Tab-separated table of C-alpha atoms and ligand atoms in Angstrom:
chain	number	residue	atom	x	y	z
A	28	UNK	CA	0.000	0.000	0.000
A	29	UNK	CA	1.212	3.548	-0.760
A	30	UNK	CA	2.457	5.483	2.288
A	31	UNK	CA	1.659	9.160	1.695
A	32	UNK	CA	2.914	10.330	5.114
A	33	UNK	CA	4.822	8.649	7.932
A	34	UNK	CA	6.552	9.638	11.169
A	35	UNK	CA	10.081	8.284	11.358
A	36	UNK	CA	12.443	9.026	14.282
A	37	UNK	CA	11.313	12.577	14.890
A	38	UNK	CA	10.877	13.405	11.195
A	39	UNK	CA	7.933	13.451	8.792
A	40	UNK	CA	8.387	11.675	5.469
A	41	UNK	CA	5.731	12.542	2.898
A	42	UNK	CA	4.986	11.930	-0.743
A	43	UNK	CA	4.805	15.193	-2.700
A	44	UNK	CA	1.453	14.698	-4.414
A	45	UNK	CA	1.914	17.712	-6.695
A	46	UNK	CA	4.638	15.765	-8.550
A	47	UNK	CA	2.549	12.661	-9.245
A	48	UNK	CA	2.236	10.807	-11.517
A	49	UNK	CA	5.428	11.924	-13.299
A	50	UNK	CA	7.654	11.638	-10.230
A	51	UNK	CA	7.301	9.721	-6.969
A	52	UNK	CA	9.254	12.044	-4.692
A	53	UNK	CA	9.323	11.632	-0.914
A	54	UNK	CA	10.410	14.569	1.229
A	55	UNK	CA	11.689	14.451	4.793
A	56	UNK	CA	11.459	17.287	7.263
A	57	UNK	CA	11.796	18.260	10.911
A	58	UNK	CA	10.251	21.676	10.237
A	59	UNK	CA	6.529	22.202	10.905
A	60	UNK	CA	6.587	25.168	8.481
A	61	UNK	CA	7.398	22.766	5.634
A	62	UNK	CA	4.344	20.722	6.635
A	63	UNK	CA	2.116	23.814	6.813
A	64	UNK	CA	3.324	24.866	3.360
A	65	UNK	CA	2.941	21.273	2.106
A	66	UNK	CA	-0.703	21.268	3.193
A	67	UNK	CA	-1.370	24.723	1.713
A	68	UNK	CA	0.121	23.776	-1.645
A	69	UNK	CA	-1.508	20.296	-1.767
A	70	UNK	CA	1.702	18.286	-1.521
A	71	UNK	CA	-0.155	16.759	1.431
A	72	UNK	CA	-3.864	16.685	0.636
A	73	UNK	CA	-7.224	14.941	1.107
A	74	UNK	CA	-9.243	15.634	4.247
A	75	UNK	CA	-8.054	12.792	6.558
A	76	UNK	CA	-4.403	13.092	5.461
A	77	UNK	CA	-4.460	16.836	6.132
A	78	UNK	CA	-5.546	15.987	9.702
A	79	UNK	CA	-2.795	13.388	10.117
A	80	UNK	CA	-0.169	15.728	8.606
A	81	UNK	CA	-1.201	18.590	10.901
A	82	UNK	CA	-1.088	16.316	13.980
A	83	UNK	CA	2.487	15.239	13.233
A	84	UNK	CA	3.324	18.814	12.138
A	85	UNK	CA	2.404	19.937	15.636
A	86	UNK	CA	4.788	17.293	17.031
A	87	UNK	CA	7.595	18.837	14.956
A	88	UNK	CA	6.764	22.247	16.424
A	89	UNK	CA	6.813	20.822	19.964
A	90	UNK	CA	10.215	19.205	19.287
A	91	UNK	CA	11.617	22.468	17.966
A	92	UNK	CA	10.665	24.414	21.106
A	93	UNK	CA	11.292	21.626	23.608
A	94	UNK	CA	14.268	23.368	25.220
A	95	UNK	CA	12.428	26.631	25.935
A	96	UNK	CA	11.090	27.283	29.425
A	97	UNK	CA	7.546	26.015	29.907
A	98	UNK	CA	5.775	29.349	29.439
A	99	UNK	CA	7.540	30.167	26.132
A	100	UNK	CA	6.980	26.542	25.065
A	101	UNK	CA	3.225	27.098	25.658
A	102	UNK	CA	3.310	30.376	23.688
A	103	UNK	CA	5.109	28.701	20.789
A	104	UNK	CA	2.621	25.818	20.773
A	105	UNK	CA	-0.195	28.351	20.261
A	106	UNK	CA	1.693	29.840	17.350
A	107	UNK	CA	2.451	26.443	15.704
A	108	UNK	CA	-1.196	25.443	16.146
A	109	UNK	CA	-2.381	28.727	14.571
A	110	UNK	CA	-0.004	28.343	11.611
A	111	UNK	CA	-1.253	24.827	10.877
A	112	UNK	CA	-4.906	25.870	11.274
A	113	UNK	CA	-4.475	28.678	8.735
A	114	UNK	CA	-3.433	26.355	5.890
A	115	UNK	CA	-6.826	25.261	4.473
A	116	UNK	CA	-10.325	26.179	5.666
A	117	UNK	CA	-12.737	23.536	4.354
A	118	UNK	CA	-11.667	20.053	5.496
A	119	UNK	CA	-12.846	19.833	9.091
A	120	UNK	CA	-10.383	16.971	9.772
A	121	UNK	CA	-7.617	19.586	10.089
A	122	UNK	CA	-9.414	21.264	13.000
A	123	UNK	CA	-10.602	17.955	14.460
A	124	UNK	CA	-7.025	16.626	14.608
A	125	UNK	CA	-5.562	19.875	15.980
A	126	UNK	CA	-8.333	20.098	18.615
A	127	UNK	CA	-7.449	16.566	19.737
A	128	UNK	CA	-3.763	17.482	19.889
A	129	UNK	CA	-4.518	20.725	21.724
A	130	UNK	CA	-6.251	18.859	24.540
A	131	UNK	CA	-2.984	16.944	25.062
A	132	UNK	CA	-0.587	19.904	25.169
A	133	UNK	CA	-2.935	22.136	27.137
A	134	UNK	CA	-3.477	19.416	29.722
A	135	UNK	CA	0.285	18.780	29.920
A	136	UNK	CA	0.920	22.493	30.527
A	137	UNK	CA	-1.867	22.712	33.114
A	138	UNK	CA	-0.420	19.726	34.982
A	139	UNK	CA	3.101	21.170	34.868
A	140	UNK	CA	4.532	18.287	32.791
A	141	UNK	CA	7.932	18.866	31.187
A	142	UNK	CA	8.032	19.840	27.508
A	143	UNK	CA	9.754	16.497	26.779
A	144	UNK	CA	6.843	14.652	28.386
A	145	UNK	CA	4.344	16.743	26.418
A	146	UNK	CA	6.242	15.992	23.163
A	147	UNK	CA	6.111	12.290	23.922
A	148	UNK	CA	2.342	12.394	24.574
A	149	UNK	CA	1.765	14.415	21.389
A	150	UNK	CA	3.535	11.810	19.235
A	151	UNK	CA	1.447	9.117	20.906
A	152	UNK	CA	-1.732	11.077	20.131
A	153	UNK	CA	-0.725	11.618	16.476
A	154	UNK	CA	-0.032	7.883	16.189
A	155	UNK	CA	-3.433	7.142	17.702
A	156	UNK	CA	-5.133	9.473	15.175
A	157	UNK	CA	-3.283	7.782	12.294
A	158	UNK	CA	-4.180	4.286	13.501
A	159	UNK	CA	-7.763	5.332	14.051
A	160	UNK	CA	-8.082	6.690	10.495
A	161	UNK	CA	-6.595	3.462	9.132
A	162	UNK	CA	-9.119	1.277	10.993
A	163	UNK	CA	-12.005	3.596	10.188
A	164	UNK	CA	-11.132	3.524	6.480
A	165	UNK	CA	-11.164	-0.254	6.549
A	166	UNK	CA	-14.643	-0.294	8.158
A	167	UNK	CA	-15.999	2.280	5.691
A	168	UNK	CA	-14.612	0.210	2.806
A	169	UNK	CA	-16.198	-2.974	4.113
A	170	UNK	CA	-19.632	-1.401	4.749
A	171	UNK	CA	-19.647	0.480	1.461
A	172	UNK	CA	-18.621	-2.498	-0.677
A	173	UNK	CA	-21.985	-4.104	0.102
A	174	UNK	CA	-23.631	-1.335	-1.949
A	175	UNK	CA	-21.738	-2.289	-5.110
A	176	UNK	CA	-22.906	-5.103	-7.385
A	177	UNK	CA	-21.065	-7.406	-9.729
A	178	UNK	CA	-20.508	-5.608	-13.041
A	179	UNK	CA	-21.107	-2.055	-11.727
A	180	UNK	CA	-19.469	0.958	-13.286
A	181	UNK	CA	-18.696	3.437	-10.517
A	182	UNK	CA	-18.031	7.098	-11.171
A	183	UNK	CA	-15.815	8.942	-8.693
A	184	UNK	CA	-14.564	12.512	-8.431
A	185	UNK	CA	-11.268	13.907	-7.146
A	186	UNK	CA	-9.206	11.489	-5.038
A	187	UNK	CA	-10.567	9.839	-1.915
A	188	UNK	CA	-8.151	6.938	-1.664
A	189	UNK	CA	-4.942	5.948	0.102
A	190	UNK	CA	-3.251	9.161	-1.016
A	191	UNK	CA	-5.952	11.245	0.655
A	192	UNK	CA	-6.225	9.216	3.839
A	193	UNK	CA	-3.484	6.677	4.403
A	194	UNK	CA	-4.830	3.137	4.581
A	195	UNK	CA	-7.712	1.978	2.393
A	196	UNK	CA	-9.131	5.383	1.618
A	197	UNK	CA	-12.859	6.133	1.653
A	198	UNK	CA	-14.562	6.218	-1.780
A	199	UNK	CA	-11.703	4.246	-3.371
A	200	UNK	CA	-11.571	1.960	-0.330
A	201	UNK	CA	-15.188	0.972	-0.991
A	202	UNK	CA	-14.344	0.097	-4.596
A	203	UNK	CA	-11.088	-1.680	-3.710
A	204	UNK	CA	-12.839	-3.762	-1.041
A	205	UNK	CA	-15.585	-4.822	-3.475
A	206	UNK	CA	-12.958	-5.905	-6.030
A	207	UNK	CA	-10.190	-7.358	-3.866
A	208	UNK	CA	-12.078	-8.742	-0.851
A	209	UNK	CA	-15.383	-9.663	-2.505
A	210	UNK	CA	-14.168	-10.566	-6.002
A	211	UNK	CA	-16.691	-8.318	-7.730
A	212	UNK	CA	-15.905	-7.028	-11.204
A	213	UNK	CA	-16.125	-3.247	-11.042
A	214	UNK	CA	-15.101	-0.644	-13.595
A	215	UNK	CA	-14.217	2.844	-12.422
A	216	UNK	CA	-14.766	6.081	-14.295
A	217	UNK	CA	-12.521	8.745	-12.756
A	218	UNK	CA	-13.378	12.396	-13.384
A	219	UNK	CA	-10.138	14.173	-14.219
A	220	UNK	CA	-11.057	16.899	-11.648
A	221	UNK	CA	-9.967	20.280	-12.917
A	222	UNK	CA	-8.219	22.482	-12.060
A	223	UNK	CA	-5.587	20.399	-10.233
A	224	UNK	CA	-6.381	17.012	-11.823
A	225	UNK	CA	-6.535	14.915	-8.655
A	226	UNK	CA	-8.660	12.408	-10.594
A	227	UNK	CA	-6.383	11.821	-13.555
A	228	UNK	CA	-3.100	12.317	-11.684
A	229	UNK	CA	-3.867	10.605	-8.373
A	230	UNK	CA	-6.977	8.396	-8.573
A	231	UNK	CA	-5.857	6.761	-11.812
A	232	UNK	CA	-2.339	6.344	-10.370
A	233	UNK	CA	-3.689	4.714	-7.217
A	234	UNK	CA	-6.172	2.425	-8.922
A	235	UNK	CA	-3.599	1.267	-11.465
A	236	UNK	CA	-1.354	0.508	-8.491
A	237	UNK	CA	-4.061	-1.820	-7.110
A	238	UNK	CA	-4.785	-3.266	-10.593
A	239	UNK	CA	-8.282	-1.866	-10.932
A	240	UNK	CA	-9.974	-1.198	-14.265
A	241	UNK	CA	-10.078	2.604	-14.459
A	242	UNK	CA	-10.881	4.990	-17.294
A	243	UNK	CA	-10.345	8.726	-16.970
A	244	UNK	CA	-13.051	11.039	-18.277
A	245	UNK	CA	-13.100	14.831	-18.536
A	246	UNK	CA	-15.364	16.428	-15.928
A	247	UNK	CA	-17.890	17.479	-18.554
A	248	UNK	CA	-18.403	13.903	-19.846
A	249	UNK	CA	-20.263	12.519	-16.812
A	250	UNK	CA	-23.752	13.498	-18.055
A	251	UNK	CA	-23.090	11.864	-21.427
A	252	UNK	CA	-22.240	8.515	-19.817
A	253	UNK	CA	-25.109	8.736	-17.331
A	254	UNK	CA	-27.606	9.407	-20.125
A	255	UNK	CA	-26.347	6.281	-21.899
A	256	UNK	CA	-26.942	4.167	-18.777
A	257	UNK	CA	-23.204	3.600	-18.409
A	258	UNK	CA	-22.880	4.717	-14.782
A	259	UNK	CA	-24.333	2.405	-12.107
A	260	UNK	CA	-23.342	4.424	-9.018
A	261	UNK	CA	-21.461	7.519	-7.958
A	262	UNK	CA	-19.173	7.251	-4.902
A	263	UNK	CA	-17.234	10.256	-3.598
A	264	UNK	CA	-15.454	11.340	-0.413
A	265	UNK	CA	-16.021	14.539	1.564
A	266	UNK	CA	-14.168	17.324	3.331
A	267	UNK	CA	-16.949	18.349	5.686
A	268	UNK	CA	-20.418	17.001	6.430
A	269	UNK	CA	-23.014	18.932	8.439
A	270	UNK	CA	-25.611	17.619	10.890
A	271	UNK	CA	-28.246	17.770	8.144
A	272	UNK	CA	-26.039	15.688	5.859
A	273	UNK	CA	-24.994	18.463	3.466
A	274	UNK	CA	-21.576	17.617	2.060
A	275	UNK	CA	-18.637	19.791	1.001
A	276	UNK	CA	-16.378	17.996	-1.436
A	277	UNK	CA	-14.158	18.882	-4.394
A	278	UNK	CA	-15.672	21.424	-6.782
A	279	UNK	CA	-17.823	19.605	-9.338
A	280	UNK	CA	-19.329	17.145	-6.853
A	281	UNK	CA	-22.586	19.125	-6.664
A	282	UNK	CA	-23.019	19.061	-10.468
A	283	UNK	CA	-22.474	15.288	-10.421
A	284	UNK	CA	-25.100	14.866	-7.693
A	285	UNK	CA	-27.650	16.866	-9.704
A	286	UNK	CA	-26.914	14.765	-12.781
A	287	UNK	CA	-27.130	11.532	-10.773
A	288	UNK	CA	-30.480	12.577	-9.292
A	289	UNK	CA	-31.875	13.431	-12.771
A	290	UNK	CA	-30.757	10.041	-14.084
A	291	UNK	CA	-31.880	8.185	-10.915
A	292	UNK	CA	-28.373	6.915	-10.190
A	293	UNK	CA	-27.500	6.271	-6.499
A	294	UNK	CA	-25.137	8.905	-5.115
A	295	UNK	CA	-23.023	7.765	-2.148
A	296	UNK	CA	-20.639	9.704	0.074
A	297	UNK	CA	-17.995	7.692	1.962
A	298	UNK	CA	-16.712	9.573	4.964
A	299	UNK	CA	-15.109	9.072	8.399
A	300	UNK	CA	-16.891	10.697	11.343
A	301	UNK	CA	-13.783	12.891	11.723
A	302	UNK	CA	-15.130	14.699	8.617
A	303	UNK	CA	-18.489	15.413	10.256
A	304	UNK	CA	-18.757	18.893	11.727
A	305	UNK	CA	-21.108	18.302	14.650
A	306	UNK	CA	-21.213	22.050	15.310
A	307	UNK	CA	-22.673	22.948	11.900
A	308	UNK	CA	-26.302	22.453	10.903
A	309	UNK	CA	-26.308	23.424	7.251
A	310	UNK	CA	-24.031	23.371	4.235
A	311	UNK	CA	-24.362	27.109	3.608
A	312	UNK	CA	-22.191	27.700	6.695
A	313	UNK	CA	-19.247	25.605	5.479
A	314	UNK	CA	-16.253	27.832	4.658
A	315	UNK	CA	-15.312	27.291	1.024
A	316	UNK	CA	-11.666	27.709	0.109
A	317	UNK	CA	-10.988	30.103	-2.769
A	318	UNK	CA	-7.627	29.305	-4.346
A	319	UNK	CA	-5.323	31.247	-6.642
A	320	UNK	CA	-6.578	32.167	-10.110
A	321	UNK	CA	-3.433	30.812	-11.716
A	322	UNK	CA	-4.471	27.224	-10.898
A	323	UNK	CA	-7.245	27.690	-13.481
A	324	UNK	CA	-5.287	29.842	-15.924
A	325	UNK	CA	-2.159	27.677	-16.043
A	326	UNK	CA	-1.337	24.017	-16.470
A	327	UNK	CA	2.119	22.786	-15.442
A	328	UNK	CA	3.272	26.408	-15.300
A	329	UNK	CA	2.111	27.222	-18.880
A	330	UNK	CA	-0.690	29.650	-19.733
A	331	UNK	CA	-3.836	28.020	-21.088
A	332	UNK	CA	-5.813	31.283	-21.253
A	333	UNK	CA	-5.086	34.643	-22.858
A	334	UNK	CA	-2.530	36.788	-21.039
A	335	UNK	CA	-4.387	38.982	-18.531
A	336	UNK	CA	-7.477	36.728	-18.351
A	337	UNK	CA	-9.083	36.474	-14.904
A	338	UNK	CA	-10.558	33.358	-13.285
A	339	UNK	CA	-12.601	32.119	-10.315
A	340	UNK	CA	-11.340	29.167	-8.327
A	341	UNK	CA	-13.522	27.827	-5.506
A	342	UNK	CA	-11.913	24.533	-4.451
A	343	UNK	CA	-15.088	22.933	-3.064
A	344	UNK	CA	-18.857	22.999	-3.433
A	345	UNK	CA	-21.709	21.833	-1.234
A	346	UNK	CA	-24.064	19.016	-2.188
A	347	UNK	CA	-27.395	19.343	-0.366
A	348	UNK	CA	-28.470	16.282	1.612
A	349	UNK	CA	-31.559	15.826	-0.581
A	350	UNK	CA	-29.326	14.688	-3.457
A	351	UNK	CA	-27.493	12.055	-1.392
A	352	UNK	CA	-28.712	8.446	-1.337
A	353	UNK	CA	-26.602	7.344	1.631
A	354	UNK	CA	-23.546	8.329	3.668
A	355	UNK	CA	-21.123	5.471	4.357
A	356	UNK	CA	-19.334	5.822	7.718
A	357	UNK	CA	-17.357	3.586	10.060
A	358	UNK	CA	-20.573	3.169	12.057
A	359	UNK	CA	-22.402	1.778	9.027
A	360	UNK	CA	-24.499	3.108	6.162
A	361	UNK	CA	-26.601	6.129	7.088
A	362	UNK	CA	-29.740	6.761	5.055
A	363	UNK	CA	-32.033	9.827	5.149
A	364	UNK	CA	-33.090	11.512	7.316
A	365	UNK	CA	-29.388	12.026	8.075
A	366	UNK	CA	-29.963	14.629	10.801
A	367	UNK	CA	-31.592	12.069	13.121
A	368	UNK	CA	-28.549	9.778	13.007
A	369	UNK	CA	-25.975	12.577	13.206
A	370	UNK	CA	-27.840	14.174	16.105
A	371	UNK	CA	-27.812	10.817	17.911
A	372	UNK	CA	-24.073	10.393	17.251
A	373	UNK	CA	-23.461	13.957	18.474
A	374	UNK	CA	-25.336	13.307	21.717
A	375	UNK	CA	-23.228	10.196	22.318
B	71	MRU	O1	-8.118	19.785	-2.528
B	71	MRU	P1	-7.953	18.346	-2.131
B	71	MRU	O2	-7.201	17.530	-3.124
B	71	MRU	O3	-7.407	18.209	-0.731
B	71	MRU	O4	-9.453	17.810	-2.110
B	71	MRU	C1	-9.705	16.492	-1.735
B	71	MRU	C2	-11.116	16.099	-1.870
B	71	MRU	O5	-11.974	16.874	-2.208
B	71	MRU	C3	-11.449	14.697	-1.471
B	71	MRU	O6	-12.511	14.217	-2.225
B	71	MRU	C4	-11.862	14.715	-0.005
B	71	MRU	O7	-10.856	15.305	0.771
B	71	MRU	C5	-12.156	13.370	0.509
B	71	MRU	S1	-10.686	12.465	0.870
B	71	MRU	C6	-11.154	11.052	1.630
């Protein structure tokens, strides 16, 4: 299995996903700033992996300031935490992971533990988060695979696999489980996912790695194949899910959901509960990241629009819960009304 990010003897080793598929380059760092920049620039990407990267990034920060006195160590931890939080606004996993880490370092400071002890506990917490995501991905994959039938053609968008999560992945985990654990024949259509091509660069790369039948299509081809009856199901991941079951995912997901609804094709979202924002009711309140215009205007550093042209570049959109057939989580498959189940999980 691909290892997009690991902690090795006080260092983070990560696969630079901006270089795939041309180059498989791993970088090593002891500097949390490199991790923050890696998340901002999508070298480290995908909602769960952003959370894992930020958790270990915080450990690097703690290591760097370990020899300061305890009060400056505490001040520096606030600043490392703030830097990591400022990298990307939409995937709630980033904040979920950093909130979990914060409980550890704040408690350590309150109890007067040494900075070395706090560092040790932080690494343990980051390892726990990573292990948890791995197990959760496996459960999501297993539950979701039951929704796929022999001979299905599954359309997916962006990349919600090992590269985005570590472990099985979510949407791609569901497909991989159906093929490799249940021996179903499944064909995948992968949207190329403009502007940054996570579908053609990463999903195709990953699925070819696991020997799955995958064909890349341009984002504007989905309706054509749906109208021909050539798409059995749509399965995607998510960056943030609200209590009502509205889902923020890579830009273009909403259009796919509308198309799927028109063509009466089941639309599934595979997501760990770490991507559910239990504090948000509705999708309209999800912060949507607006990225640089040049990501739309350029490809591999070359202009693909007239000099001086302007562009819009929202990185995510929100799919309203009414368009979603089911949400696949580690607790099982949730069907509408989603708010009842999420409210129950919140109260637990
Ligand atoms: O901008 P990215 O590449 O981080 O966006 C990733 C996605 O939108 C994924 O579909 C989502 O994070 C789910 S990953 C399990």
